Short mmCIF file of C-alpha atoms in Angstrom, two decimals:
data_model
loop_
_atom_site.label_atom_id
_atom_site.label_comp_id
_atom_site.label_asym_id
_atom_site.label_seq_id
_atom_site.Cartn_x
_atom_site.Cartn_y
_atom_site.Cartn_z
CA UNK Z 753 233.18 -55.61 -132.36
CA UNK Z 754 233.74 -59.40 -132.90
CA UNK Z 755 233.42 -61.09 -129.57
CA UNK Z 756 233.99 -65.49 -128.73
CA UNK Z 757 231.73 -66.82 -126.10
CA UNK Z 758 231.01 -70.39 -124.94
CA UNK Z 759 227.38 -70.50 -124.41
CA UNK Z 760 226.18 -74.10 -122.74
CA UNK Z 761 229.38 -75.75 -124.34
CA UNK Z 762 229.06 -74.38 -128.21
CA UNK Z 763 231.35 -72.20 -129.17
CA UNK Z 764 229.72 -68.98 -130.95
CA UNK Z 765 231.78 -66.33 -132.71
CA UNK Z 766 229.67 -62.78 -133.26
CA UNK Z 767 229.85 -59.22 -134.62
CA UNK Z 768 228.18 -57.08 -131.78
CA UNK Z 769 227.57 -53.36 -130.82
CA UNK Z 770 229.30 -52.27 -127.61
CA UNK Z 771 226.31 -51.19 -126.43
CA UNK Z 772 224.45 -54.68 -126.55
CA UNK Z 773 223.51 -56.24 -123.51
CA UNK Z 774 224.41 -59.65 -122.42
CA UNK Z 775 220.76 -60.62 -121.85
CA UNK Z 776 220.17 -59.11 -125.47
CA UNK Z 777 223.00 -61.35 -126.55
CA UNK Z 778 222.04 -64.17 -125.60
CA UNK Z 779 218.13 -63.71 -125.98
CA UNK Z 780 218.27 -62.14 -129.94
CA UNK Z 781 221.52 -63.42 -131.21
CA UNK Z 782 222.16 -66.74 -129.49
CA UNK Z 783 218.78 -67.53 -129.56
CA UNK Z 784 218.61 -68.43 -126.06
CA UNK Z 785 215.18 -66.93 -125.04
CA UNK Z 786 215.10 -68.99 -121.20
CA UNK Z 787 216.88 -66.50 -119.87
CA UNK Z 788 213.73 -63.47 -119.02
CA UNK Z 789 214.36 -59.60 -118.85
CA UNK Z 790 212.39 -58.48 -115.91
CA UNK Z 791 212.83 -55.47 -114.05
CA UNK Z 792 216.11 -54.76 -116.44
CA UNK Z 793 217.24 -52.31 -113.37
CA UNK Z 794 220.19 -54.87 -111.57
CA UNK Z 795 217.29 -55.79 -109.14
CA UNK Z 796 214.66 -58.76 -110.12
CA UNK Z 797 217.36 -61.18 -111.27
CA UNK Z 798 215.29 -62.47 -113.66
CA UNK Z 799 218.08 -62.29 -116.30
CA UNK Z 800 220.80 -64.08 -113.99
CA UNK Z 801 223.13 -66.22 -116.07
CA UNK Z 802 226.26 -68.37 -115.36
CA UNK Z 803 229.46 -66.02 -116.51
CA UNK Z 804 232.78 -68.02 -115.85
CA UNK Z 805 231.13 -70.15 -113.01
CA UNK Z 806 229.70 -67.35 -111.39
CA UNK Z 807 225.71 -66.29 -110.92
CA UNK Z 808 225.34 -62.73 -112.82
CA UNK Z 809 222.77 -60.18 -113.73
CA UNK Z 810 223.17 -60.45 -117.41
CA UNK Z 811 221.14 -56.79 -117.84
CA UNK Z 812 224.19 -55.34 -116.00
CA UNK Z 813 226.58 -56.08 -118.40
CA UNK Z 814 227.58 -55.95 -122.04
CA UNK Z 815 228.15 -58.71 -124.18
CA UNK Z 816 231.68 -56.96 -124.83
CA UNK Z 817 232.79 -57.92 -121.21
CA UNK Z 818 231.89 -61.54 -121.61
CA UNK Z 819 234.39 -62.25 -124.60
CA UNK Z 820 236.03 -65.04 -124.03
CA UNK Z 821 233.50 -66.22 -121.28
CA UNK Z 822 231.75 -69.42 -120.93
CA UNK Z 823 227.92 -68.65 -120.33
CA UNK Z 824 225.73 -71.39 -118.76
CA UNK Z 825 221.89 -70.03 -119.16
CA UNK Z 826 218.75 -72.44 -118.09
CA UNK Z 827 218.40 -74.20 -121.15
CA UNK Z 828 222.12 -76.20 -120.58
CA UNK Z 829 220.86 -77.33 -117.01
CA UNK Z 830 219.06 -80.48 -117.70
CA UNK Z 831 216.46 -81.64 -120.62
CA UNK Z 832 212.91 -83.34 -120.48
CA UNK Z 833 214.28 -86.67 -120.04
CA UNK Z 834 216.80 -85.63 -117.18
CA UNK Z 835 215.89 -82.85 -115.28
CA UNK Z 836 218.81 -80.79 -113.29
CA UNK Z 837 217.77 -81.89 -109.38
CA UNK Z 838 217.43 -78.27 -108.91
CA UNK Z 839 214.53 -78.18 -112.20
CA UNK Z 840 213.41 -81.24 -110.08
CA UNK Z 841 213.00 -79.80 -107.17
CA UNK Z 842 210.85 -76.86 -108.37
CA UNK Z 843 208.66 -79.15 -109.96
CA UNK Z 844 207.55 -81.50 -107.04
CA UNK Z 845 207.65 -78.39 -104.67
CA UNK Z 846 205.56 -76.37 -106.78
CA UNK Z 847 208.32 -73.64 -106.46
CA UNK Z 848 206.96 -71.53 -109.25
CA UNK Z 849 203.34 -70.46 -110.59
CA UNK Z 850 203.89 -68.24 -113.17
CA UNK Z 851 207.59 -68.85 -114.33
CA UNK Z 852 208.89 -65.93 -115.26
CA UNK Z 853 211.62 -65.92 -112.35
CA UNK Z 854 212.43 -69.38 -112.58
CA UNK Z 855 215.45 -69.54 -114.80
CA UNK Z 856 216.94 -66.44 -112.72
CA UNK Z 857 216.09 -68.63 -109.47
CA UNK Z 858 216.86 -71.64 -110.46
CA UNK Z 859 220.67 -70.48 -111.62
CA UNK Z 860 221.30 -68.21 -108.50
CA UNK Z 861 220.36 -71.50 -106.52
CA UNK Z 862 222.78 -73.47 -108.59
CA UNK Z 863 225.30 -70.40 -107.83
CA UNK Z 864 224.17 -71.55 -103.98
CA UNK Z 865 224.68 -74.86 -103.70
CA UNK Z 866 228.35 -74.86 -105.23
CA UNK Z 867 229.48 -72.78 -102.64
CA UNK Z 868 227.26 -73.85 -99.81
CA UNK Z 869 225.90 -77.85 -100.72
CA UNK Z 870 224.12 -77.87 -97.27
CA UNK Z 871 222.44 -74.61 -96.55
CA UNK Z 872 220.16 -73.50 -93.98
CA UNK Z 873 216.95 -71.97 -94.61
CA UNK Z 874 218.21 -68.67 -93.80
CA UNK Z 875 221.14 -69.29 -96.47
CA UNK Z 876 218.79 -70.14 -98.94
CA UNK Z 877 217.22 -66.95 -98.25
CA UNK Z 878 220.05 -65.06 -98.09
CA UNK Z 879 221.23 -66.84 -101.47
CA UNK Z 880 218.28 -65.77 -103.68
CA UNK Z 881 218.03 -61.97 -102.03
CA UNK Z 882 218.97 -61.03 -105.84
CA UNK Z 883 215.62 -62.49 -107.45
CA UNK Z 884 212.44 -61.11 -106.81
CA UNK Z 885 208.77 -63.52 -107.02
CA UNK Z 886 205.84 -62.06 -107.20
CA UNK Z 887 203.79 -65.18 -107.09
CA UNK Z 888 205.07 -67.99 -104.76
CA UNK Z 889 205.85 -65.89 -101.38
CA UNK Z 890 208.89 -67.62 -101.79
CA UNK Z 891 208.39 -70.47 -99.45
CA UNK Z 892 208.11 -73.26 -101.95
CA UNK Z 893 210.99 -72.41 -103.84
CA UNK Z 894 213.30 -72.37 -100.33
CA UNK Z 895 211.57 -75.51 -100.42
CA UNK Z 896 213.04 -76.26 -103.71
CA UNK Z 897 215.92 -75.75 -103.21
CA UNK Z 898 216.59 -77.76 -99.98
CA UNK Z 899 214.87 -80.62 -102.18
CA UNK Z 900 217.66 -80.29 -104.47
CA UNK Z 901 220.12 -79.92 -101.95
CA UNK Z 902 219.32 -83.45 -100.51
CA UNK Z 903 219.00 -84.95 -103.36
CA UNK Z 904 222.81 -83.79 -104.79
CA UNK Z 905 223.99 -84.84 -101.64
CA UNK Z 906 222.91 -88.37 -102.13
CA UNK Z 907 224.73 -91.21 -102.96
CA UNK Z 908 222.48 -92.35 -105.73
CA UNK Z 909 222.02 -88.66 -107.68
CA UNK I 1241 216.95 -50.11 -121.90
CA UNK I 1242 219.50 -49.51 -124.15
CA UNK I 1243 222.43 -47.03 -123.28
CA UNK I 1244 223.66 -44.65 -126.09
CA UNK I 1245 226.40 -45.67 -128.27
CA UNK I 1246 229.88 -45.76 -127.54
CA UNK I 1247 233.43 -47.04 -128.31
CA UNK I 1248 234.64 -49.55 -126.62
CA UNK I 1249 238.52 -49.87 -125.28
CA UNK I 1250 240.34 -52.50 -123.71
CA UNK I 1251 243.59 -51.56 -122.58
CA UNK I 1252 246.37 -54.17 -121.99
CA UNK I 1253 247.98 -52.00 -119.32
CA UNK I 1254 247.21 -49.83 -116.83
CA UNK I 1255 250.04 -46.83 -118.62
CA UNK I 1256 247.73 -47.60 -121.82
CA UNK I 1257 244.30 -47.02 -119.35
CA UNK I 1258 245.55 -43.73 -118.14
CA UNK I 1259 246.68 -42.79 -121.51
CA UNK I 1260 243.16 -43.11 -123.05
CA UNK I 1261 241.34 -41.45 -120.37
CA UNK I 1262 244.20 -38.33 -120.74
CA UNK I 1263 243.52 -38.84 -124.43
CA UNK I 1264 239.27 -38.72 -124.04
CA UNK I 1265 239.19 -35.78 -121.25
CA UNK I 1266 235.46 -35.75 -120.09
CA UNK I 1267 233.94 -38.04 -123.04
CA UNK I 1268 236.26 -41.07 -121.20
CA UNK I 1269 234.76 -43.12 -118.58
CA UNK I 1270 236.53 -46.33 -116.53
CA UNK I 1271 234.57 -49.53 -116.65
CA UNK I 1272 235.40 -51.80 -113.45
CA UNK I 1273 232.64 -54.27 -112.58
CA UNK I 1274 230.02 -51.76 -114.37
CA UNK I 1275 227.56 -52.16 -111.54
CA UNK I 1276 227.29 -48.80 -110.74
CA UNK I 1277 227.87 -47.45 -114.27
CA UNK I 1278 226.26 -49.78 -116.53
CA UNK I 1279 222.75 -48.89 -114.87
CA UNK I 1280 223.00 -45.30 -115.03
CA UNK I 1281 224.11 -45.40 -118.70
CA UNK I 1282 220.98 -47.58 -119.51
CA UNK I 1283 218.53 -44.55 -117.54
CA UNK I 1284 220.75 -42.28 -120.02
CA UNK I 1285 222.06 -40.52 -116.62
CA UNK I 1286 225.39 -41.27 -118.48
CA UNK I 1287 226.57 -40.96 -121.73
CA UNK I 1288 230.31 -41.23 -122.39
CA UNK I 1289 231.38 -41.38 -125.57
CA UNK I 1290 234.31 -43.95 -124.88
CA UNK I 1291 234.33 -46.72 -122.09
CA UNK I 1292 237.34 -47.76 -121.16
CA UNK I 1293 237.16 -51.34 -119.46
CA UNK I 1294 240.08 -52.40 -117.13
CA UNK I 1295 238.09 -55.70 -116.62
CA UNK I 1296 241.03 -57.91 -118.03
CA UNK I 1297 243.59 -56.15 -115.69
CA UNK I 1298 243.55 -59.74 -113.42
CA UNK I 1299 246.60 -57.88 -111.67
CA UNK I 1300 244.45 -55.15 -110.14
CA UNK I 1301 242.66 -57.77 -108.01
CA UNK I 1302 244.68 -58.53 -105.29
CA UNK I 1303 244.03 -58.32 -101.30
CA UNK I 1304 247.62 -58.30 -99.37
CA UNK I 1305 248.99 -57.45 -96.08
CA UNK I 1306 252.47 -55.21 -96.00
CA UNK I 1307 254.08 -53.34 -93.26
CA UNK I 1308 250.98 -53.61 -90.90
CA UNK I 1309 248.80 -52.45 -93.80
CA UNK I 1310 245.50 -54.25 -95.86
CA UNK I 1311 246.15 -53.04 -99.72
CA UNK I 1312 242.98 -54.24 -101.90
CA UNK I 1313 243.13 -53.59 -105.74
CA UNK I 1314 240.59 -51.77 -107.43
CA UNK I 1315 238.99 -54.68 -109.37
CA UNK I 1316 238.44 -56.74 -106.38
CA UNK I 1317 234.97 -57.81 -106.56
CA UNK I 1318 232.68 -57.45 -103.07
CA UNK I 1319 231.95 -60.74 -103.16
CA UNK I 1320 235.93 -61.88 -103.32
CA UNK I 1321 236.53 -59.18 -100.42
CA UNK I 1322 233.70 -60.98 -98.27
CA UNK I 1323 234.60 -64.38 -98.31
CA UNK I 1324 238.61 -63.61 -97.62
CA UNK I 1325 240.46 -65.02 -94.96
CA UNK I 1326 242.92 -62.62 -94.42
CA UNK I 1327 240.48 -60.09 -94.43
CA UNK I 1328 238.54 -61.57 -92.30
CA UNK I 1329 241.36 -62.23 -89.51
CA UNK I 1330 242.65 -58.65 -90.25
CA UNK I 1331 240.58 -56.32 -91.11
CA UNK I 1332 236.80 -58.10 -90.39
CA UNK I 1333 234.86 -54.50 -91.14
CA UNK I 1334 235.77 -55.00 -94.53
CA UNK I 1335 234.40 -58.58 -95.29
CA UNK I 1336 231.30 -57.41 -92.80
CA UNK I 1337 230.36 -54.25 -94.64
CA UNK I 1338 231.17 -56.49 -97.97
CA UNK I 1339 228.02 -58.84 -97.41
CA UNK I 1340 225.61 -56.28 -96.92
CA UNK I 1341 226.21 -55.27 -100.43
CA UNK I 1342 223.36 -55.20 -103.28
CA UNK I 1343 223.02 -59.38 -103.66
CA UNK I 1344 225.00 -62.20 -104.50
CA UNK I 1345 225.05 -61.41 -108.37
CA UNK I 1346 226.43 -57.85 -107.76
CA UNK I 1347 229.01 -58.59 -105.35
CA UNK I 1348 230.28 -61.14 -108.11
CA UNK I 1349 230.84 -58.42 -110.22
CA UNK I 1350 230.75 -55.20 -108.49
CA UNK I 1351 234.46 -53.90 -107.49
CA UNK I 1352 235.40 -51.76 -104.19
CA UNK I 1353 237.40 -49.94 -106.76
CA UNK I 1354 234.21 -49.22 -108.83
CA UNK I 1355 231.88 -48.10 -106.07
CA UNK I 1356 234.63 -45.66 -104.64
CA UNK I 1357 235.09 -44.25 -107.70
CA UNK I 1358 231.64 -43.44 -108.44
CA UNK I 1359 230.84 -41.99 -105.06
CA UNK I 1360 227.05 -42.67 -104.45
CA UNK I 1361 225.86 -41.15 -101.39
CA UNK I 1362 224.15 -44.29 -100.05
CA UNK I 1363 226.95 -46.60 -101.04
CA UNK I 1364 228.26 -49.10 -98.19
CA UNK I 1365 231.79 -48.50 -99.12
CA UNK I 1366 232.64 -45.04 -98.51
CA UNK I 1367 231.98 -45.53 -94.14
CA UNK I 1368 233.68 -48.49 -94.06
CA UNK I 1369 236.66 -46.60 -95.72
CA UNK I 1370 236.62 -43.45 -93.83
CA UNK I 1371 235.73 -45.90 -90.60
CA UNK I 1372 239.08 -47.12 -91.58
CA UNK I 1373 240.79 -43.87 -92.07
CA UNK I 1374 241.72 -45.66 -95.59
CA UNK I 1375 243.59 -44.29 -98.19
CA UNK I 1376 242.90 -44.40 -102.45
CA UNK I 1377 245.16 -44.97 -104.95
CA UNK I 1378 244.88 -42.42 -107.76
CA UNK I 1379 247.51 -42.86 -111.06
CA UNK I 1380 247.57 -40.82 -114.28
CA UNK I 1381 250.04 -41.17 -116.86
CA UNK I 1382 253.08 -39.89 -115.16
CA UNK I 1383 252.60 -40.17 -111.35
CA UNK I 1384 250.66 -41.59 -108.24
CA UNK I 1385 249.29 -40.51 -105.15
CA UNK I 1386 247.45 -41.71 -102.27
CA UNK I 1387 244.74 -39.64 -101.43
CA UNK I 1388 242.88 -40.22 -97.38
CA UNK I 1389 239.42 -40.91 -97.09
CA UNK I 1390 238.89 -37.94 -95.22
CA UNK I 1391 239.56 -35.85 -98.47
CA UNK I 1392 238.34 -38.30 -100.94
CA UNK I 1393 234.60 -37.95 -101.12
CA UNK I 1394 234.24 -34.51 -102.10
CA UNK I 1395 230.33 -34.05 -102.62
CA UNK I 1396 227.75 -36.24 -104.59
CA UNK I 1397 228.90 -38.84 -107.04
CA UNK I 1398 232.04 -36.53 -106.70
CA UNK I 1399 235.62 -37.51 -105.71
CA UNK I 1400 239.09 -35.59 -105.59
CA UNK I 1401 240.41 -38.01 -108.52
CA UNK I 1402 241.59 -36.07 -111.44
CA UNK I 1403 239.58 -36.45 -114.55
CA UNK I 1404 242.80 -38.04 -115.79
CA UNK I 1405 243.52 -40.51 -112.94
CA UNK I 1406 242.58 -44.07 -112.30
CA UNK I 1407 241.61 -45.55 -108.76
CA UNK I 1408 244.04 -48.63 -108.86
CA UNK I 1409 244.24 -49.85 -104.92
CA UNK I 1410 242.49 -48.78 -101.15
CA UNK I 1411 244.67 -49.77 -98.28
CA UNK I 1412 243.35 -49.75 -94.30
CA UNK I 1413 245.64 -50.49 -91.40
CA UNK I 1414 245.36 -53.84 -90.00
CA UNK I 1415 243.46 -54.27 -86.96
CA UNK I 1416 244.66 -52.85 -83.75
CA UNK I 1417 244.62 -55.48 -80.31
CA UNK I 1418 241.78 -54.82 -77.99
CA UNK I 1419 239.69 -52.96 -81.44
CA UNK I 1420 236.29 -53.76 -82.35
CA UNK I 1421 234.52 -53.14 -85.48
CA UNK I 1422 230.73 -52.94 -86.56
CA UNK I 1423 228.88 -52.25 -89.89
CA UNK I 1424 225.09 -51.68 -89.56
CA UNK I 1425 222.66 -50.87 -91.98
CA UNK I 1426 219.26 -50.18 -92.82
CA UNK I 1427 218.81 -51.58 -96.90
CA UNK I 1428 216.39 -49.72 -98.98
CA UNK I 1429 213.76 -51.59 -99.15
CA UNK I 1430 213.89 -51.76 -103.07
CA UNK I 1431 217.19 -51.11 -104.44
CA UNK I 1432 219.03 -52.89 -100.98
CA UNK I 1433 221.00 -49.38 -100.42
CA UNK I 1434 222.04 -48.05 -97.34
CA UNK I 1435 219.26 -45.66 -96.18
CA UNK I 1436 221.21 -45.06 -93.29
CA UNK I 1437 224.99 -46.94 -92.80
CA UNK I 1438 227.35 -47.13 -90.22
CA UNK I 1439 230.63 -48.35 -90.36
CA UNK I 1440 232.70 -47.99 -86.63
CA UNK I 1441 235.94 -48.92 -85.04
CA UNK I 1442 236.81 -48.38 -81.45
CA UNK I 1443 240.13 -48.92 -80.25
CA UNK I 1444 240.18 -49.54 -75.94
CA UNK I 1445 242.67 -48.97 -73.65
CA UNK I 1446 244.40 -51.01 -70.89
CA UNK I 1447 241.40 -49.77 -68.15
CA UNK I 1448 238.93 -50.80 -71.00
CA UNK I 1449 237.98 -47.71 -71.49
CA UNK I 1450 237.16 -45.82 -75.39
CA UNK I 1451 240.37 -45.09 -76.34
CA UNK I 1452 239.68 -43.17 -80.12
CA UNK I 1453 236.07 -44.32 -81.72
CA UNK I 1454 235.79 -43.76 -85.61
CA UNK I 1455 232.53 -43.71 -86.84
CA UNK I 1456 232.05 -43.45 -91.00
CA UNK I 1457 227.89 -42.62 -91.99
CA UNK I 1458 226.78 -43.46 -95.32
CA UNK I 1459 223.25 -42.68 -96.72
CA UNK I 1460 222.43 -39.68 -94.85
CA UNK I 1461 224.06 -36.89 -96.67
CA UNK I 1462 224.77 -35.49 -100.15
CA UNK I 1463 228.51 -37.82 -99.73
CA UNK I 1464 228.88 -40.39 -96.57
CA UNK I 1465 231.43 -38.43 -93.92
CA UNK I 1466 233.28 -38.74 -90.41
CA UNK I 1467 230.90 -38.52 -87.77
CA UNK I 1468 233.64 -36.24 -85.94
CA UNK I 1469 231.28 -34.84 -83.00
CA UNK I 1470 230.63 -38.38 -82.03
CA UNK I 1471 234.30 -39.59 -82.26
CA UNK I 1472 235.38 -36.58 -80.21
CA UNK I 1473 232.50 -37.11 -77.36
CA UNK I 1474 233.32 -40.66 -77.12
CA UNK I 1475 237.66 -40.11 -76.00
CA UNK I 1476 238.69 -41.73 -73.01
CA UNK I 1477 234.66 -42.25 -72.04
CA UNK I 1478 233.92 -45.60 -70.47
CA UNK I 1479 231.88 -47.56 -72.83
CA UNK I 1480 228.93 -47.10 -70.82
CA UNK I 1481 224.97 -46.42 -72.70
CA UNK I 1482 224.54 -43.10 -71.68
CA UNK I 1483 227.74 -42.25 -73.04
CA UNK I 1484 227.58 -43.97 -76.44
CA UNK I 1485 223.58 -42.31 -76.44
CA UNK I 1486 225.04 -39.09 -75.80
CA UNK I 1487 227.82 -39.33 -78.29
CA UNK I 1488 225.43 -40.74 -81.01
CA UNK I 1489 223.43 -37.64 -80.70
CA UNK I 1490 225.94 -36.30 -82.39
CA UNK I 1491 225.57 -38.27 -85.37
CA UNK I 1492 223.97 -36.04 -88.34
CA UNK I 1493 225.34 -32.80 -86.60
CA UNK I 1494 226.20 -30.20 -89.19
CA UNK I 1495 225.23 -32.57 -92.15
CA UNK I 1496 222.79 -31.33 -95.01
CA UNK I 1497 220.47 -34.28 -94.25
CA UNK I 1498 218.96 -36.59 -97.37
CA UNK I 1499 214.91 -36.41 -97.58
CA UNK I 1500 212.96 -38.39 -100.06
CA UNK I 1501 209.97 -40.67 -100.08
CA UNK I 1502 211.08 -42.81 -97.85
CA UNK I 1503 212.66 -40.92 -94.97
CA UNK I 1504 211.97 -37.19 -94.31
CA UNK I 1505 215.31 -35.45 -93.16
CA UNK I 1506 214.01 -36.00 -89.36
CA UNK I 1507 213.64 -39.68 -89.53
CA UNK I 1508 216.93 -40.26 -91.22
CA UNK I 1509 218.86 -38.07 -88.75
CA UNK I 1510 217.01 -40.09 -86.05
CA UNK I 1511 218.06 -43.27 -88.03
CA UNK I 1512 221.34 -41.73 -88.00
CA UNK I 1513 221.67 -41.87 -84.38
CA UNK I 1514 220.01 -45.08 -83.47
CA UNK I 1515 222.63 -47.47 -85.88
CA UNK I 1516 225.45 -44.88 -84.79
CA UNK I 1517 224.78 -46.25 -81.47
CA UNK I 1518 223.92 -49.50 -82.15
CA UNK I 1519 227.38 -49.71 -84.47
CA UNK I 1520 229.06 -48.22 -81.48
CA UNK I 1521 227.50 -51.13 -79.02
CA UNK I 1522 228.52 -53.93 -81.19
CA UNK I 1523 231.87 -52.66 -81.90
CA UNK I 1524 232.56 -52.60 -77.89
CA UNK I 1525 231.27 -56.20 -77.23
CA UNK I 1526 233.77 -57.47 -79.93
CA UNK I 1527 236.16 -55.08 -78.36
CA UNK I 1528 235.82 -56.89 -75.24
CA UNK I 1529 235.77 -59.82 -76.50
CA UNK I 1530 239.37 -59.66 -77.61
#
């Protein structure tokens, strides 16, 4: 089936199987490989992506559904010379060790902060309940997050 | 994990929906959010042959009030369900049991609609609906019908929908004055559903005493059911612990209790009672409150 997606601004047109995953999509055809399979079971959130402004599991769905969606993965956040304040804030509050969650984090905190700029602690929790870390115990990447928080909210980000 | 093959439909109507699952018989399956589906198809659990996706039918997500009535469409997503304002005046259960859903990325996509429809024993859902003394919306080709909670869950993953019918709304009564509503649960600790949930509504009357209690338990049998004995033990009782304690005894009576790894049938019967009576306790203080 031929499907249209917007991935990170760029237009892509593709013949897919209905049976091809979104995180397969976007991994092996688009090229995208930021965006990690974990637990590819709906529950590590490893995979989550932007679909249409919203923070998804992109395992959980097919590409089929997302015709005619704009994706935003990890790699349209920021770039070396200007990180996203959220890729900031990971990196001065060490709120990763081994990466592989990151990009999953890092978007469902992005899905976070547009609905709730000034969360508490227990928000950010509450926010990131769909992404699993086996490394950080999770306290440096609230951390992270509240880093990036402040620093949207300032006049001079 | 990659599911079997299949053909993939997108109908442009809901006649043309109902047609092609008539057309398909048992190789047809509905696609809402897919967050119930989707997974099982990727464990192979299920295999149909043709998925029909009502994703781009926009007008089946719609939350209204009518005639002192809460409609929701099917492809209302948790997530919209939780953060509504109406609801959340209205009908609070609703929004309440919404949040305690999977996570944030599922309740973007995952419909009320979907999870109905597919029934799981330990959905959050199903109490809040029967709670509610809800009714579903089932359409085929030709007609329409709104079935009660009370006969909709019909035994696991299995609902009185006709293999040719689509679930297309849910609608609840609004709210009664001096009502109070509670959803507890306790989350799995890996896959977040309910090992034991429980959805309740009491209604009091002018000497502030129980009215009618309706209590909905999800988690603990084969499908999530009235707690009946409890309602019944609760009439005209004043709200007092020993009463709700002895009514929440009640609470797994006559049910063919769930055992797996991580609750034997005892505990969860015993968790069964303790969140029945908890539910009960908050429901009163917002009673009150009113």
């Amino acid at each position: 089936m031929k499907i249209q997606t917007k991935i990170n601004g760029h237009l892509r047109e593709d013949e897919v199987e209905p049976r091809l995953l979104l995180v397969h999509y976007l991994r092996d055809v688009a090229g995208l490989t930021g965006t990690h399979i974990g637990c590819e079971t709906s529950l590590c959130g490893a995979c989550t992506v932007l679909l249409n402004g919203e923070a998804v599991k992109s395992c959980t769905l097919f590409a089929v559904q997302a015709d005619g969606g704009e994706i935003t993965t990890i790699e349209a956040l920021g770039n070396h010379e200007k990180l996203h304040p959220l890729q900031e804030g990971f990196w001065e509050e060490h709120g990763l060790q081994c990466g592989f969650c990151t990009p999953g984090m890092i978007l469902a905190a992005y899905q976070l902060l547009c609905r709730n700029p000034h969360p508490s602690r227990e928000e950010i929790r509450k926010g990131l309940e769909g992404n699993l870390c086996r490394c950080t115990g999770y306290q440096h990447i609230v951390k992270a997050i509240e880093y990036a928080a402040q620093k949207i909210g300032s006049p001079d980000a | 994990m990659i599911p079997e093959p299949f053909e993939y439909h997108i109908p442009k109507n809901l006649e043309e929906a109902s047609r092609l699952l008539a057309q398909f018989g048992g190789e047809g399956k509905i696609l809402a959010g897919g967050h119930s589906l989707v997974p099982m198809m990727k464990l192979r659990l299920a295999a149909p042959k043709h998925l029909i996706d009502l994703g781009r039918l926009t007008d089946l997500k719609y939350i209204r009030e009518s005639d002192g009535r809460i409609e929701i469409g099917a492809l209302t997503t948790h997530f919209q369900i939780q953060s509504s304002s109406l609801l959340k005046e209205k009908c609070p259960l609703l929004p309440e049991t919404a949040r305690e859903i999977g996570d944030v990325q599922v309740r973007n996509k995952g419909t009320i609609g979907g999870s109905l429809a597919h029934s799981d024993p330990a959905a959050d859902w199903p109490a809040a609906i029967l709670a509610l003394a809800g009714e579903i919306q089932a359409r085929n080709v030709s007609s329409s019908r709104w079935i009660p909670a009370s006969e909709f869950f019909v035994d696991l993953l299995t609902t009185a929908l006709g293999g040719d019918e689509v679930l297309t709304a849910i609608r609840v009564p609004v709210a009664p004055p001096r009502s109070g509503h509670a959803y507890l649960k306790l989350h799995h600790p890996a896959s977040g559903y309910a090992m034991v949930g429980v959805a309740a509504q009491v209604l009091l009357n002018e000497a502030r005493h129980i009215e009618s209690a309706s209590v909905g338990v999800t988690g603990v049998g084969p499908k999530a059911y009235r707690a009946t004995a409890v309602e019944e033990a609760l009439r005209g009782k004043a709200p007092s612990r020993q009463n709700l304690e002895a009514a929440a005894a009640h609470a797994a009576e006559g049910i063919d209790v769930n055992s797996d790894l991580y609750a034997s049938a005892e505990y969860r019967s015993h968790l069964a009672q303790v969140y029945t009576r908890r539910a009960l306790e908050k429901a009163l203080e917002r009673a009150h409150g009113k």
